[in-house]
Amino acid sequence: MPPALRALLVLPAAAAGVGAGVLGSFVHPLVLAGVPVGLVVAVALSAGVFVTCRLLLGRPGAAAAAIGWLVAVLVLASRRPEGDLVVPGSVAGYVWLLGGTLLAGVCVAFPYSAARADGR
């Protein structure tokens, strides 16, 4: 893939990260029969976005998706003037914030040289 096209595709990677962050922030508190289904689905969606962007675009793609995800989640975790927030300071909220951030960091930093022959 030419470098100019790869650089252009970083913007959709960031948009995918924003989408995963917004969707996951609204879904993560869902619990069915004591199982945190929403949190599992939200983390799986975010992991899929990070890994896909990393495999297609290399570290810049994964970093763009991670930055988009982080911006969206931090905006939704901050208190609005009315006092509302989407990601509360609960166990599920902290797992979503810290677990997603750790997952994003691992996807950016992990060497994929074994999976890709070109070492991106």
mmCIF file with all atom_site columns, C-alpha atoms in Angstrom:
data_model
loop_
_atom_site.group_PDB
_atom_site.id
_atom_site.type_symbol
_atom_site.label_atom_id
_atom_site.label_alt_id
_atom_site.label_comp_id
_atom_site.label_asym_id
_atom_site.label_entity_id
_atom_site.label_seq_id
_atom_site.pdbx_PDB_ins_code
_atom_site.Cartn_x
_atom_site.Cartn_y
_atom_site.Cartn_z
_atom_site.occupancy
_atom_site.B_iso_or_equiv
_atom_site.pdbx_formal_charge
_atom_site.auth_seq_id
_atom_site.auth_comp_id
_atom_site.auth_asym_id
_atom_site.auth_atom_id
_atom_site.pdbx_PDB_model_num
ATOM 1   C CA . MET A 1 1   ? 0.000   0.000   0.000  1.00 0.00 ? 1   MET A CA 1
ATOM 2   C CA . PRO A 1 2   ? 1.463   3.420   -0.889 1.00 0.00 ? 2   PRO A CA 1
ATOM 3   C CA . PRO A 1 3   ? 2.439   5.610   2.076  1.00 0.00 ? 3   PRO A CA 1
ATOM 4   C CA . ALA A 1 4   ? 0.130   8.442   0.987  1.00 0.00 ? 4   ALA A CA 1
ATOM 5   C CA . LEU A 1 5   ? -2.892  6.122   0.973  1.00 0.00 ? 5   LEU A CA 1
ATOM 6   C CA . ARG A 1 6   ? -1.903  4.677   4.334  1.00 0.00 ? 6   ARG A CA 1
ATOM 7   C CA . ALA A 1 7   ? -1.629  8.199   5.784  1.00 0.00 ? 7   ALA A CA 1
ATOM 8   C CA . LEU A 1 8   ? -5.046  9.054   4.372  1.00 0.00 ? 8   LEU A CA 1
ATOM 9   C CA . LEU A 1 9   ? -6.586  5.944   5.945  1.00 0.00 ? 9   LEU A CA 1
ATOM 10  C CA . VAL A 1 10  ? -5.507  7.050   9.419  1.00 0.00 ? 10  VAL A CA 1
ATOM 11  C CA . LEU A 1 11  ? -8.550  9.359   9.590  1.00 0.00 ? 11  LEU A CA 1
ATOM 12  C CA . PRO A 1 12  ? -11.095 6.532   9.168  1.00 0.00 ? 12  PRO A CA 1
ATOM 13  C CA . ALA A 1 13  ? -9.121  4.547   11.757 1.00 0.00 ? 13  ALA A CA 1
ATOM 14  C CA . ALA A 1 14  ? -9.549  7.411   14.226 1.00 0.00 ? 14  ALA A CA 1
ATOM 15  C CA . ALA A 1 15  ? -13.252 7.586   13.349 1.00 0.00 ? 15  ALA A CA 1
ATOM 16  C CA . ALA A 1 16  ? -13.575 3.844   13.998 1.00 0.00 ? 16  ALA A CA 1
ATOM 17  C CA . GLY A 1 17  ? -11.941 4.362   17.394 1.00 0.00 ? 17  GLY A CA 1
ATOM 18  C CA . VAL A 1 18  ? -14.392 7.159   18.186 1.00 0.00 ? 18  VAL A CA 1
ATOM 19  C CA . GLY A 1 19  ? -17.303 4.928   17.149 1.00 0.00 ? 19  GLY A CA 1
ATOM 20  C CA . ALA A 1 20  ? -16.123 2.037   19.301 1.00 0.00 ? 20  ALA A CA 1
ATOM 21  C CA . GLY A 1 21  ? -15.582 4.380   22.246 1.00 0.00 ? 21  GLY A CA 1
ATOM 22  C CA . VAL A 1 22  ? -19.025 5.955   21.983 1.00 0.00 ? 22  VAL A CA 1
ATOM 23  C CA . LEU A 1 23  ? -20.864 2.650   21.472 1.00 0.00 ? 23  LEU A CA 1
ATOM 24  C CA . GLY A 1 24  ? -18.940 0.934   24.230 1.00 0.00 ? 24  GLY A CA 1
ATOM 25  C CA . SER A 1 25  ? -19.512 3.795   26.654 1.00 0.00 ? 25  SER A CA 1
ATOM 26  C CA . PHE A 1 26  ? -23.263 3.498   26.266 1.00 0.00 ? 26  PHE A CA 1
ATOM 27  C CA . VAL A 1 27  ? -23.338 -0.327  26.315 1.00 0.00 ? 27  VAL A CA 1
ATOM 28  C CA . HIS A 1 28  ? -20.805 -1.193  29.043 1.00 0.00 ? 28  HIS A CA 1
ATOM 29  C CA . PRO A 1 29  ? -23.207 -1.005  32.047 1.00 0.00 ? 29  PRO A CA 1
ATOM 30  C CA . LEU A 1 30  ? -25.554 -3.684  30.619 1.00 0.00 ? 30  LEU A CA 1
ATOM 31  C CA . VAL A 1 31  ? -25.771 -6.725  32.914 1.00 0.00 ? 31  VAL A CA 1
ATOM 32  C CA . LEU A 1 32  ? -27.853 -9.816  32.147 1.00 0.00 ? 32  LEU A CA 1
ATOM 33  C CA . ALA A 1 33  ? -28.286 -12.482 34.838 1.00 0.00 ? 33  ALA A CA 1
ATOM 34  C CA . GLY A 1 34  ? -25.275 -11.148 36.735 1.00 0.00 ? 34  GLY A CA 1
ATOM 35  C CA . VAL A 1 35  ? -22.979 -11.314 33.707 1.00 0.00 ? 35  VAL A CA 1
ATOM 36  C CA . PRO A 1 36  ? -21.540 -7.987  32.452 1.00 0.00 ? 36  PRO A CA 1
ATOM 37  C CA . VAL A 1 37  ? -22.505 -8.647  28.837 1.00 0.00 ? 37  VAL A CA 1
ATOM 38  C CA . GLY A 1 38  ? -22.242 -4.994  27.836 1.00 0.00 ? 38  GLY A CA 1
ATOM 39  C CA . LEU A 1 39  ? -18.690 -4.717  29.132 1.00 0.00 ? 39  LEU A CA 1
ATOM 40  C CA . VAL A 1 40  ? -17.614 -7.885  27.313 1.00 0.00 ? 40  VAL A CA 1
ATOM 41  C CA . VAL A 1 41  ? -19.185 -6.716  24.045 1.00 0.00 ? 41  VAL A CA 1
ATOM 42  C CA . ALA A 1 42  ? -17.702 -3.216  24.404 1.00 0.00 ? 42  ALA A CA 1
ATOM 43  C CA . VAL A 1 43  ? -14.190 -4.517  25.069 1.00 0.00 ? 43  VAL A CA 1
ATOM 44  C CA . ALA A 1 44  ? -14.472 -7.036  22.217 1.00 0.00 ? 44  ALA A CA 1
ATOM 45  C CA . LEU A 1 45  ? -15.582 -4.293  19.809 1.00 0.00 ? 45  LEU A CA 1
ATOM 46  C CA . SER A 1 46  ? -12.721 -2.033  20.866 1.00 0.00 ? 46  SER A CA 1
ATOM 47  C CA . ALA A 1 47  ? -10.202 -4.872  20.587 1.00 0.00 ? 47  ALA A CA 1
ATOM 48  C CA . GLY A 1 48  ? -11.477 -5.682  17.111 1.00 0.00 ? 48  GLY A CA 1
ATOM 49  C CA . VAL A 1 49  ? -11.076 -2.066  16.000 1.00 0.00 ? 49  VAL A CA 1
ATOM 50  C CA . PHE A 1 50  ? -7.570  -1.725  17.476 1.00 0.00 ? 50  PHE A CA 1
ATOM 51  C CA . VAL A 1 51  ? -6.278  -5.004  16.060 1.00 0.00 ? 51  VAL A CA 1
ATOM 52  C CA . THR A 1 52  ? -7.845  -4.456  12.635 1.00 0.00 ? 52  THR A CA 1
ATOM 53  C CA . CYS A 1 53  ? -6.385  -0.957  12.347 1.00 0.00 ? 53  CYS A CA 1
ATOM 54  C CA . ARG A 1 54  ? -3.019  -2.294  13.473 1.00 0.00 ? 54  ARG A CA 1
ATOM 55  C CA . LEU A 1 55  ? -2.997  -5.124  10.942 1.00 0.00 ? 55  LEU A CA 1
ATOM 56  C CA . LEU A 1 56  ? -4.128  -2.918  8.055  1.00 0.00 ? 56  LEU A CA 1
ATOM 57  C CA . LEU A 1 57  ? -2.210  0.293   8.768  1.00 0.00 ? 57  LEU A CA 1
ATOM 58  C CA . GLY A 1 58  ? 0.514   -0.626  11.229 1.00 0.00 ? 58  GLY A CA 1
ATOM 59  C CA . ARG A 1 59  ? 1.274   1.300   14.399 1.00 0.00 ? 59  ARG A CA 1
ATOM 60  C CA . PRO A 1 60  ? -0.026  4.651   13.087 1.00 0.00 ? 60  PRO A CA 1
ATOM 61  C CA . GLY A 1 61  ? -3.426  3.088   12.416 1.00 0.00 ? 61  GLY A CA 1
ATOM 62  C CA . ALA A 1 62  ? -3.638  1.495   15.839 1.00 0.00 ? 62  ALA A CA 1
ATOM 63  C CA . ALA A 1 63  ? -2.486  4.725   17.472 1.00 0.00 ? 63  ALA A CA 1
ATOM 64  C CA . ALA A 1 64  ? -5.104  6.731   15.583 1.00 0.00 ? 64  ALA A CA 1
ATOM 65  C CA . ALA A 1 65  ? -7.855  4.318   16.621 1.00 0.00 ? 65  ALA A CA 1
ATOM 66  C CA . ALA A 1 66  ? -6.618  4.378   20.220 1.00 0.00 ? 66  ALA A CA 1
ATOM 67  C CA . ILE A 1 67  ? -6.515  8.181   20.318 1.00 0.00 ? 67  ILE A CA 1
ATOM 68  C CA . GLY A 1 68  ? -10.004 8.420   18.839 1.00 0.00 ? 68  GLY A CA 1
ATOM 69  C CA . TRP A 1 69  ? -11.278 5.879   21.365 1.00 0.00 ? 69  TRP A CA 1
ATOM 70  C CA . LEU A 1 70  ? -9.609  7.652   24.272 1.00 0.00 ? 70  LEU A CA 1
ATOM 71  C CA . VAL A 1 71  ? -10.943 11.090  23.313 1.00 0.00 ? 71  VAL A CA 1
ATOM 72  C CA . ALA A 1 72  ? -14.501 9.773   22.963 1.00 0.00 ? 72  ALA A CA 1
ATOM 73  C CA . VAL A 1 73  ? -14.436 7.847   26.235 1.00 0.00 ? 73  VAL A CA 1
ATOM 74  C CA . LEU A 1 74  ? -12.866 10.670  28.232 1.00 0.00 ? 74  LEU A CA 1
ATOM 75  C CA . VAL A 1 75  ? -15.416 13.162  26.908 1.00 0.00 ? 75  VAL A CA 1
ATOM 76  C CA . LEU A 1 76  ? -18.250 10.817  27.868 1.00 0.00 ? 76  LEU A CA 1
ATOM 77  C CA . ALA A 1 77  ? -16.679 10.193  31.291 1.00 0.00 ? 77  ALA A CA 1
ATOM 78  C CA . SER A 1 78  ? -16.519 13.895  32.152 1.00 0.00 ? 78  SER A CA 1
ATOM 79  C CA . ARG A 1 79  ? -19.376 15.538  34.012 1.00 0.00 ? 79  ARG A CA 1
ATOM 80  C CA . ARG A 1 80  ? -21.641 17.855  32.036 1.00 0.00 ? 80  ARG A CA 1
ATOM 81  C CA . PRO A 1 81  ? -22.903 21.144  33.515 1.00 0.00 ? 81  PRO A CA 1
ATOM 82  C CA . GLU A 1 82  ? -26.202 19.414  34.344 1.00 0.00 ? 82  GLU A CA 1
ATOM 83  C CA . GLY A 1 83  ? -24.302 16.813  36.356 1.00 0.00 ? 83  GLY A CA 1
ATOM 84  C CA . ASP A 1 84  ? -24.882 13.958  33.892 1.00 0.00 ? 84  ASP A CA 1
ATOM 85  C CA . LEU A 1 85  ? -22.226 11.578  32.646 1.00 0.00 ? 85  LEU A CA 1
ATOM 86  C CA . VAL A 1 86  ? -22.259 8.426   30.550 1.00 0.00 ? 86  VAL A CA 1
ATOM 87  C CA . VAL A 1 87  ? -19.358 6.518   32.144 1.00 0.00 ? 87  VAL A CA 1
ATOM 88  C CA . PRO A 1 88  ? -19.898 6.600   35.921 1.00 0.00 ? 88  PRO A CA 1
ATOM 89  C CA . GLY A 1 89  ? -17.295 5.962   38.596 1.00 0.00 ? 89  GLY A CA 1
ATOM 90  C CA . SER A 1 90  ? -18.441 2.369   39.141 1.00 0.00 ? 90  SER A CA 1
ATOM 91  C CA . VAL A 1 91  ? -16.526 -0.880  38.827 1.00 0.00 ? 91  VAL A CA 1
ATOM 92  C CA . ALA A 1 92  ? -17.807 -1.366  35.274 1.00 0.00 ? 92  ALA A CA 1
ATOM 93  C CA . GLY A 1 93  ? -16.888 2.229   34.418 1.00 0.00 ? 93  GLY A CA 1
ATOM 94  C CA . TYR A 1 94  ? -13.350 1.864   35.733 1.00 0.00 ? 94  TYR A CA 1
ATOM 95  C CA . VAL A 1 95  ? -12.873 -1.483  33.992 1.00 0.00 ? 95  VAL A CA 1
ATOM 96  C CA . TRP A 1 96  ? -14.079 0.128   30.770 1.00 0.00 ? 96  TRP A CA 1
ATOM 97  C CA . LEU A 1 97  ? -11.750 3.126   31.121 1.00 0.00 ? 97  LEU A CA 1
ATOM 98  C CA . LEU A 1 98  ? -8.631  1.392   32.397 1.00 0.00 ? 98  LEU A CA 1
ATOM 99  C CA . GLY A 1 99  ? -9.089  -1.914  30.584 1.00 0.00 ? 99  GLY A CA 1
ATOM 100 C CA . GLY A 1 100 ? -9.743  -0.212  27.257 1.00 0.00 ? 100 GLY A CA 1
ATOM 101 C CA . THR A 1 101 ? -6.768  2.079   27.693 1.00 0.00 ? 101 THR A CA 1
ATOM 102 C CA . LEU A 1 102 ? -4.522  -0.870  28.550 1.00 0.00 ? 102 LEU A CA 1
ATOM 103 C CA . LEU A 1 103 ? -5.874  -2.809  25.570 1.00 0.00 ? 103 LEU A CA 1
ATOM 104 C CA . ALA A 1 104 ? -5.208  0.130   23.254 1.00 0.00 ? 104 ALA A CA 1
ATOM 105 C CA . GLY A 1 105 ? -1.663  0.474   24.562 1.00 0.00 ? 105 GLY A CA 1
ATOM 106 C CA . VAL A 1 106 ? -0.954  -3.215  24.067 1.00 0.00 ? 106 VAL A CA 1
ATOM 107 C CA . CYS A 1 107 ? -2.320  -3.137  20.510 1.00 0.00 ? 107 CYS A CA 1
ATOM 108 C CA . VAL A 1 108 ? -0.117  -0.164  19.669 1.00 0.00 ? 108 VAL A CA 1
ATOM 109 C CA . ALA A 1 109 ? 3.040   -1.432  21.379 1.00 0.00 ? 109 ALA A CA 1
ATOM 110 C CA . PHE A 1 110 ? 2.847   -5.170  20.670 1.00 0.00 ? 110 PHE A CA 1
ATOM 111 C CA . PRO A 1 111 ? 5.177   -6.249  17.867 1.00 0.00 ? 111 PRO A CA 1
ATOM 112 C CA . TYR A 1 112 ? 3.185   -7.904  15.083 1.00 0.00 ? 112 TYR A CA 1
ATOM 113 C CA . SER A 1 113 ? 6.271   -9.028  13.199 1.00 0.00 ? 113 SER A CA 1
ATOM 114 C CA . ALA A 1 114 ? 5.303   -12.664 13.626 1.00 0.00 ? 114 ALA A CA 1
ATOM 115 C CA . ALA A 1 115 ? 1.919   -12.026 12.014 1.00 0.00 ? 115 ALA A CA 1
ATOM 116 C CA . ARG A 1 116 ? 3.177   -9.793  9.194  1.00 0.00 ? 116 ARG A CA 1
ATOM 117 C CA . ALA A 1 117 ? 6.200   -10.475 7.045  1.00 0.00 ? 117 ALA A CA 1
ATOM 118 C CA . ASP A 1 118 ? 6.921   -6.775  6.414  1.00 0.00 ? 118 ASP A CA 1
ATOM 119 C CA . GLY A 1 119 ? 7.234   -5.999  10.164 1.00 0.00 ? 119 GLY A CA 1
ATOM 120 C CA . ARG A 1 120 ? 4.669   -3.178  10.356 1.00 0.00 ? 120 ARG A CA 1
#
